[in-house]
Tab-separated table of C-alpha atoms in Angstrom:
chain	number	residue	atom	x	y	z
A	1	MET	CA	111.350	88.031	89.087
A	2	ILE	CA	110.757	88.585	92.569
A	3	ILE	CA	107.222	90.230	93.186
A	4	ASP	CA	106.649	92.274	96.133
A	5	ILE	CA	102.720	91.837	97.097
A	6	HIS	CA	102.511	94.425	99.372
A	7	GLY	CA	103.132	97.913	98.608
A	8	HIS	CA	101.201	101.422	99.736
A	9	TYR	CA	101.636	104.685	98.127
A	10	THR	CA	103.036	105.936	101.173
A	11	THR	CA	105.071	108.718	99.538
A	12	ALA	CA	101.870	110.752	97.701
A	13	PRO	CA	102.415	114.101	96.942
A	14	LYS	CA	101.572	116.373	99.402
A	15	ALA	CA	98.700	117.498	97.720
A	16	LEU	CA	96.902	114.637	98.281
A	17	GLU	CA	97.293	114.690	102.169
A	18	ASP	CA	96.026	118.639	101.989
A	19	TRP	CA	93.072	117.688	100.192
A	20	ARG	CA	91.598	115.047	102.636
A	21	LYS	CA	92.386	117.542	105.530
A	22	ARG	CA	90.151	119.385	103.784
A	23	GLN	CA	87.660	116.582	103.189
A	24	VAL	CA	87.727	116.120	107.210
A	25	ASP	CA	88.312	119.269	108.265
A	26	ASN	CA	84.350	120.219	106.459
A	27	LEU	CA	82.526	116.995	107.210
A	28	ALA	CA	79.867	118.849	108.680
A	29	THR	CA	79.630	121.165	105.993
A	30	PRO	CA	80.326	119.517	102.669
A	31	ALA	CA	79.026	122.222	100.772
A	32	LEU	CA	82.521	123.842	101.502
A	33	GLY	CA	84.524	121.317	99.670
A	34	PRO	CA	87.153	120.501	98.472
A	35	ARG	CA	85.598	119.203	95.047
A	36	VAL	CA	87.755	116.388	93.542
A	37	SER	CA	88.463	118.843	90.541
A	38	GLU	CA	90.300	121.070	93.010
A	39	LEU	CA	93.076	117.844	93.308
A	40	LYS	CA	95.941	118.695	91.092
A	41	ILE	CA	98.662	116.336	90.712
A	42	SER	CA	100.901	116.428	87.396
A	43	ASP	CA	102.338	113.509	85.985
A	44	ASP	CA	106.000	114.670	86.736
A	45	GLU	CA	104.991	114.894	90.363
A	46	LEU	CA	103.977	111.659	90.749
A	47	ILE	CA	107.103	110.172	88.708
A	48	ASP	CA	109.068	112.193	91.431
A	49	SER	CA	107.520	110.842	93.983
A	50	ILE	CA	107.933	107.221	92.759
A	51	GLU	CA	111.676	107.542	91.135
A	52	SER	CA	113.179	109.196	94.530
A	53	ASN	CA	111.522	106.771	97.051
A	54	GLN	CA	109.954	103.016	95.805
A	55	LEU	CA	111.346	102.592	92.832
A	56	ARG	CA	115.012	103.612	93.817
A	57	LEU	CA	114.459	101.449	96.785
A	58	MET	CA	113.413	97.961	94.350
A	59	LYS	CA	116.498	99.051	92.229
A	60	GLU	CA	119.015	98.996	94.894
A	61	ARG	CA	117.211	95.800	96.917
A	62	GLY	CA	116.598	94.022	93.929
A	63	ALA	CA	112.774	93.784	93.322
A	64	ASP	CA	111.072	93.995	89.859
A	65	LEU	CA	107.322	94.388	90.530
A	66	THR	CA	105.064	95.679	93.372
A	67	ILE	CA	101.528	95.801	93.834
A	68	PHE	CA	100.834	98.769	94.499
A	69	SER	CA	97.590	99.628	96.567
A	70	PRO	CA	96.760	103.089	98.560
A	71	ARG	CA	98.171	103.926	101.810
A	72	ALA	CA	96.574	102.215	104.374
A	73	SER	CA	96.830	104.056	107.238
A	74	PHE	CA	94.686	106.717	105.214
A	75	MET	CA	91.814	104.843	104.197
A	76	ALA	CA	90.785	105.751	107.611
A	77	HIS	CA	87.039	103.901	107.170
A	78	HIS	CA	86.081	105.384	110.310
A	79	ILE	CA	85.693	109.106	109.461
A	80	GLY	CA	82.775	110.349	108.016
A	81	ASP	CA	80.217	108.487	105.989
A	82	PHE	CA	79.910	106.194	103.108
A	83	GLN	CA	79.923	109.248	100.637
A	84	THR	CA	83.303	110.524	102.375
A	85	SER	CA	85.130	106.862	101.828
A	86	ALA	CA	83.299	106.343	98.419
A	87	THR	CA	85.075	109.782	97.222
A	88	TRP	CA	88.421	109.175	98.867
A	89	ALA	CA	88.701	105.674	97.952
A	90	ALA	CA	88.455	107.119	94.571
A	91	ILE	CA	91.074	109.213	94.462
A	92	CYS	CA	93.333	107.441	96.015
A	93	ASN	CA	92.843	104.332	93.537
A	94	GLU	CA	92.994	106.739	90.556
A	95	LEU	CA	96.484	107.906	91.705
A	96	CYS	CA	97.861	104.587	91.805
A	97	HIS	CA	96.181	103.563	88.215
A	98	ARG	CA	98.053	106.122	87.207
A	99	VAL	CA	101.523	105.007	88.611
A	100	ALA	CA	100.888	101.865	87.541
A	101	GLN	CA	100.561	103.358	83.486
A	102	LEU	CA	103.895	105.637	84.813
A	103	PHE	CA	105.624	102.477	85.432
A	104	PRO	CA	103.828	99.379	83.980
A	105	ASP	CA	106.716	97.281	84.355
A	106	ASN	CA	107.398	97.988	88.310
A	107	PHE	CA	103.838	98.461	89.615
A	108	ILE	CA	100.388	97.208	89.170
A	109	GLY	CA	97.377	98.001	91.287
A	110	ALA	CA	95.474	96.861	94.304
A	111	ALA	CA	92.295	98.143	95.392
A	112	MET	CA	91.137	100.482	98.576
A	113	LEU	CA	87.320	99.762	98.668
A	114	PRO	CA	85.020	102.596	100.223
A	115	GLN	CA	84.028	100.473	103.136
A	116	SER	CA	82.089	102.526	106.012
A	117	PRO	CA	81.055	101.493	109.732
A	118	GLY	CA	77.482	99.598	109.502
A	119	VAL	CA	77.055	99.987	105.906
A	120	ASP	CA	76.204	97.361	103.621
A	121	PRO	CA	79.667	95.986	101.920
A	122	ALA	CA	78.073	95.613	98.818
A	123	SER	CA	77.923	99.525	98.478
A	124	CYS	CA	82.066	98.675	97.540
A	125	ILE	CA	80.954	96.845	94.677
A	126	PRO	CA	81.094	99.978	92.173
A	127	GLU	CA	84.750	100.685	93.224
A	128	LEU	CA	85.985	97.364	93.143
A	129	GLU	CA	85.038	96.324	89.482
A	130	LYS	CA	85.656	99.931	87.945
A	131	CYS	CA	89.295	98.737	89.513
A	132	VAL	CA	89.478	95.487	88.051
A	133	LYS	CA	87.325	96.220	84.688
A	134	ASP	CA	89.037	99.412	83.777
A	135	TYR	CA	92.080	99.949	85.694
A	136	GLY	CA	93.193	96.460	85.462
A	137	PHE	CA	93.920	96.028	88.913
A	138	VAL	CA	94.896	92.600	90.413
A	139	GLY	CA	93.332	92.352	94.420
A	140	ILE	CA	91.669	94.429	96.902
A	141	ASN	CA	92.192	95.053	100.395
A	142	LEU	CA	89.722	94.419	102.767
A	143	ASN	CA	89.406	96.168	106.026
A	144	PRO	CA	87.825	93.692	108.872
A	145	ASP	CA	87.504	96.748	111.161
A	146	PRO	CA	86.173	100.102	109.527
A	147	SER	CA	85.474	101.169	112.680
A	148	GLY	CA	88.785	101.915	113.493
A	149	GLY	CA	89.470	99.622	116.361
A	150	HIS	CA	86.383	99.378	117.944
A	151	TRP	CA	85.143	96.015	116.211
A	152	THR	CA	81.665	96.518	115.462
A	153	SER	CA	81.775	94.782	112.383
A	154	PRO	CA	80.542	90.890	111.756
A	155	PRO	CA	83.475	88.590	111.799
A	156	LEU	CA	84.446	87.907	108.380
A	157	SER	CA	82.692	84.326	107.707
A	158	ASP	CA	79.819	85.875	108.538
A	159	ARG	CA	77.114	86.351	106.015
A	160	HIS	CA	77.732	90.177	105.957
A	161	TRP	CA	80.568	90.073	104.018
A	162	TYR	CA	79.588	87.729	101.261
A	163	PRO	CA	78.827	90.403	98.537
A	164	ILE	CA	82.277	91.077	98.510
A	165	TYR	CA	83.410	87.616	98.328
A	166	GLU	CA	81.039	87.109	95.468
A	167	LYS	CA	82.631	89.611	93.675
A	168	MET	CA	86.544	88.035	94.401
A	169	VAL	CA	85.238	84.785	93.329
A	170	GLU	CA	83.564	85.958	90.265
A	171	TYR	CA	87.102	87.869	89.215
A	172	ASP	CA	89.490	85.860	91.045
A	173	ILE	CA	91.250	87.633	93.074
A	174	PRO	CA	92.397	87.741	96.132
A	175	ALA	CA	91.921	89.801	99.288
A	176	MET	CA	94.977	91.086	101.585
A	177	VAL	CA	93.152	91.661	104.822
A	178	HIS	CA	94.504	95.139	106.147
A	179	VAL	CA	93.197	97.547	108.393
A	180	SER	CA	93.662	101.117	109.096
A	181	THR	CA	94.321	103.824	111.436
A	182	SER	CA	93.421	103.058	114.987
A	183	CYS	CA	91.014	105.696	116.831
A	184	ASN	CA	91.446	103.483	119.510
A	185	CYS	CA	94.068	104.616	122.130
A	186	ALA	CA	94.363	101.289	123.371
A	187	PHE	CA	95.689	100.173	119.986
A	188	HIS	CA	98.809	101.732	118.172
A	189	THR	CA	98.154	101.237	114.734
A	190	THR	CA	101.152	99.682	113.459
A	191	GLY	CA	102.486	98.159	116.576
A	192	ALA	CA	99.254	96.804	117.798
A	193	HIS	CA	96.365	96.962	115.705
A	194	TYR	CA	97.699	95.455	112.560
A	195	LEU	CA	99.294	92.747	114.362
A	196	ASN	CA	95.898	92.309	116.365
A	197	ALA	CA	93.753	92.074	112.767
A	198	ASP	CA	95.560	89.728	111.131
A	199	THR	CA	95.648	87.570	114.113
A	200	THR	CA	91.590	88.240	114.650
A	201	ALA	CA	91.006	87.618	110.563
A	202	PHE	CA	92.780	84.449	110.739
A	203	MET	CA	91.114	82.985	114.325
A	204	GLN	CA	87.481	84.092	112.905
A	205	CYS	CA	88.232	81.536	109.489
A	206	LEU	CA	89.209	79.252	111.928
A	207	THR	CA	86.035	78.983	114.067
A	208	SER	CA	84.102	79.367	110.733
A	209	ASP	CA	83.596	77.058	107.919
A	210	LEU	CA	83.854	80.200	105.358
A	211	PHE	CA	85.843	78.147	102.901
A	212	ARG	CA	83.235	75.661	102.328
A	213	ASP	CA	80.891	78.163	101.145
A	214	PHE	CA	83.866	79.625	98.910
A	215	PRO	CA	86.603	76.794	98.297
A	216	THR	CA	88.268	79.440	95.882
A	217	LEU	CA	88.427	82.614	97.914
A	218	LYS	CA	92.205	83.678	98.721
A	219	PHE	CA	92.688	85.865	101.350
A	220	VAL	CA	96.508	87.241	102.345
A	221	ILE	CA	97.225	87.884	105.872
A	222	PRO	CA	99.922	90.359	105.815
A	223	HIS	CA	102.876	91.063	108.300
A	224	GLY	CA	103.904	87.624	108.334
A	225	GLY	CA	99.966	86.918	109.913
A	226	GLY	CA	100.497	88.744	112.829
A	227	ALA	CA	100.682	86.338	115.905
A	228	VAL	CA	99.515	83.204	113.979
A	229	PRO	CA	103.216	81.471	113.169
A	230	TYR	CA	104.541	82.092	116.559
A	231	HIS	CA	101.392	80.246	118.309
A	232	TRP	CA	100.870	78.012	115.301
A	233	GLY	CA	100.494	75.346	117.944
A	234	ARG	CA	97.661	76.699	119.587
A	235	PHE	CA	95.939	77.348	116.647
A	236	ARG	CA	96.174	73.392	115.536
A	237	GLY	CA	94.923	72.579	119.451
A	238	LEU	CA	92.268	75.029	118.944
A	239	ALA	CA	90.979	73.447	115.667
A	240	GLN	CA	91.413	70.094	116.765
A	241	GLU	CA	89.136	71.154	120.052
A	242	LEU	CA	86.701	72.386	117.761
A	243	LYS	CA	86.361	69.455	115.345
A	244	LYS	CA	87.815	71.241	112.784
A	245	PRO	CA	89.684	69.869	109.912
A	246	LEU	CA	93.469	69.918	110.219
A	247	LEU	CA	94.949	73.361	109.488
A	248	LYS	CA	96.489	72.477	106.366
A	249	ASP	CA	92.880	71.199	104.904
A	250	HIS	CA	91.172	73.340	106.688
A	251	LEU	CA	92.733	77.170	105.951
A	252	LEU	CA	95.637	76.731	104.039
A	253	ASN	CA	94.278	76.083	100.488
A	254	ASN	CA	92.891	79.582	100.899
A	255	ILE	CA	95.015	81.982	103.541
A	256	PHE	CA	98.275	82.911	102.404
A	257	PHE	CA	101.272	85.108	104.522
A	258	ASP	CA	103.452	88.246	103.175
A	259	THR	CA	107.290	88.232	104.472
A	260	CYS	CA	106.989	91.639	106.422
A	261	VAL	CA	108.695	90.358	109.473
A	262	TYR	CA	111.628	93.027	110.306
A	263	HIS	CA	113.950	90.050	111.238
A	264	GLN	CA	115.909	86.897	110.597
A	265	PRO	CA	114.406	85.043	113.087
A	266	GLY	CA	111.032	86.119	112.286
A	267	ILE	CA	111.397	84.753	108.737
A	268	ASP	CA	113.283	81.701	109.667
A	269	LEU	CA	110.128	80.821	111.787
A	270	LEU	CA	107.535	81.848	109.223
A	271	THR	CA	109.326	79.612	106.748
A	272	ARG	CA	109.343	76.862	109.223
A	273	VAL	CA	105.916	76.363	110.554
A	274	ILE	CA	104.277	77.669	107.690
A	275	PRO	CA	104.151	75.758	104.487
A	276	VAL	CA	106.273	77.514	101.556
A	277	GLU	CA	103.815	77.388	99.159
A	278	ASN	CA	101.949	79.861	101.554
A	279	VAL	CA	104.352	82.510	101.990
A	280	LEU	CA	104.504	85.268	99.541
A	281	PHE	CA	107.215	87.906	99.455
A	282	ALA	CA	106.781	91.220	100.849
A	283	SER	CA	108.243	94.656	102.483
A	284	GLU	CA	105.733	97.126	103.041
A	285	MET	CA	108.621	99.458	102.332
A	286	ILE	CA	108.511	102.857	103.274
A	287	GLY	CA	105.425	101.738	105.600
A	288	ALA	CA	105.002	101.144	109.207
A	289	VAL	CA	108.711	100.469	110.315
A	290	ARG	CA	111.038	102.621	108.560
A	291	GLY	CA	114.468	102.659	110.394
A	292	ILE	CA	117.638	101.000	109.974
A	293	ASP	CA	118.657	98.103	112.394
A	294	PRO	CA	121.548	99.409	114.427
A	295	GLU	CA	122.020	95.448	114.922
A	296	THR	CA	122.938	94.753	110.984
A	297	GLY	CA	123.280	98.175	109.617
A	298	HIS	CA	120.296	97.280	106.951
A	299	TYR	CA	116.821	98.844	106.987
A	300	TYR	CA	114.609	96.768	108.791
A	301	ASP	CA	112.169	96.214	106.174
A	302	ASP	CA	114.779	95.227	103.482
A	303	THR	CA	113.245	91.799	103.644
A	304	LYS	CA	114.769	90.123	100.835
A	305	ARG	CA	117.763	90.061	102.723
A	306	TYR	CA	115.917	87.730	104.880
A	307	ILE	CA	114.660	85.362	102.221
A	308	GLU	CA	118.418	84.878	101.090
A	309	ALA	CA	119.715	84.041	104.774
A	310	ALA	CA	117.140	81.354	105.379
A	311	SER	CA	117.645	77.608	104.959
A	312	LEU	CA	115.701	77.762	101.183
A	313	THR	CA	116.123	75.826	98.563
A	314	ALA	CA	116.684	77.560	95.719
A	315	ASP	CA	113.198	76.561	94.323
A	316	GLU	CA	111.510	77.422	97.476
A	317	ARG	CA	112.914	81.130	97.248
A	318	HIS	CA	111.451	81.082	93.967
A	319	LEU	CA	107.725	79.893	95.185
A	320	ILE	CA	108.300	82.892	97.642
A	321	TYR	CA	109.808	85.209	95.026
A	322	GLU	CA	107.284	84.817	92.176
A	323	GLY	CA	105.671	81.507	91.781
A	324	ASN	CA	103.132	81.735	95.023
A	325	ALA	CA	102.057	85.096	93.914
A	326	ARG	CA	101.517	84.315	90.239
A	327	ARG	CA	99.204	81.523	91.334
A	328	VAL	CA	97.369	83.506	94.217
A	329	TYR	CA	96.963	86.876	91.990
A	330	PRO	CA	95.658	84.968	88.974
A	331	ARG	CA	95.195	88.530	87.109
A	332	LEU	CA	98.677	89.436	87.662
A	333	ASP	CA	100.636	85.980	85.735
A	334	ALA	CA	98.158	86.942	83.309
A	335	ALA	CA	99.006	90.441	83.145
A	336	LEU	CA	102.632	89.402	83.181
A	337	LYS	CA	101.945	86.936	80.413
A	338	ALA	CA	100.702	89.311	78.123
A	339	GLN	CA	104.067	91.163	78.255
A	340	GLY	CA	106.003	88.012	77.873
A	341	LYS	CA	107.505	87.469	81.142
């Protein structure tokens, strides 16, 4: 199988965006709505939004299954309070669940958490549990910066985050460390904030001993790990100066990278520097970079082409496409085995 571990519902029917706009517009007057019951999206609308977009491209590019989560830039945890985020997360997660029910062979869910700046992450646990237990989701997205580009939360190594980690370990689910929209004009959302966060998350783990407390905790750092593979020597040197173990022992039992890197030299570097066992196939298609590369004539986010062209053995490609995903996402593996796959 070819499993894409990084998909977002970026093509949801417009009614979702309209509902969210009303919610944001009425933050100061919540009595004016909107109520959750006012959002009406039919199965036919969901089917059309998927068949004409994600599923069409999956078939064209040769992917079989996508781990599907709410649109990252729409999470916007900095907007409103916890109740705002809780209502919004529940709506978005339910839509992803409905998509997975309508297309069980092609999509399986990962949860958005109802994070809010300054709020105890333990407040997210009811939504996390619902998504795992009731919806069959196989992972979560964890935003290390709910403030939206101002970085007011403690680092990921802080005990502040431990309630989430305890549940991750209990349910054996990984977290994709994924920020949302930047409201800080110094950081473009997808061109800077996302990649900054990927690099920052890795460094927060490097400087800590988080995985001594949680030896089975698993993080997926998206977008190829931000600057990490490109500056692997820097990180090895910093770990050495900090008297940490070698990175392969200190972090690579717990941290994994996806292939949302949109050119061949980037994928070549990623797969040369990072052990293949730590690389998971992903495209984030219909996401941040949707255009066609004039140098190749192909879509930037058609990442399977880069994996096929990389200097990899058949066994290594199998690990990237399927084997690593089934190991890092045990609930995905169990769901596939239940389907006879």
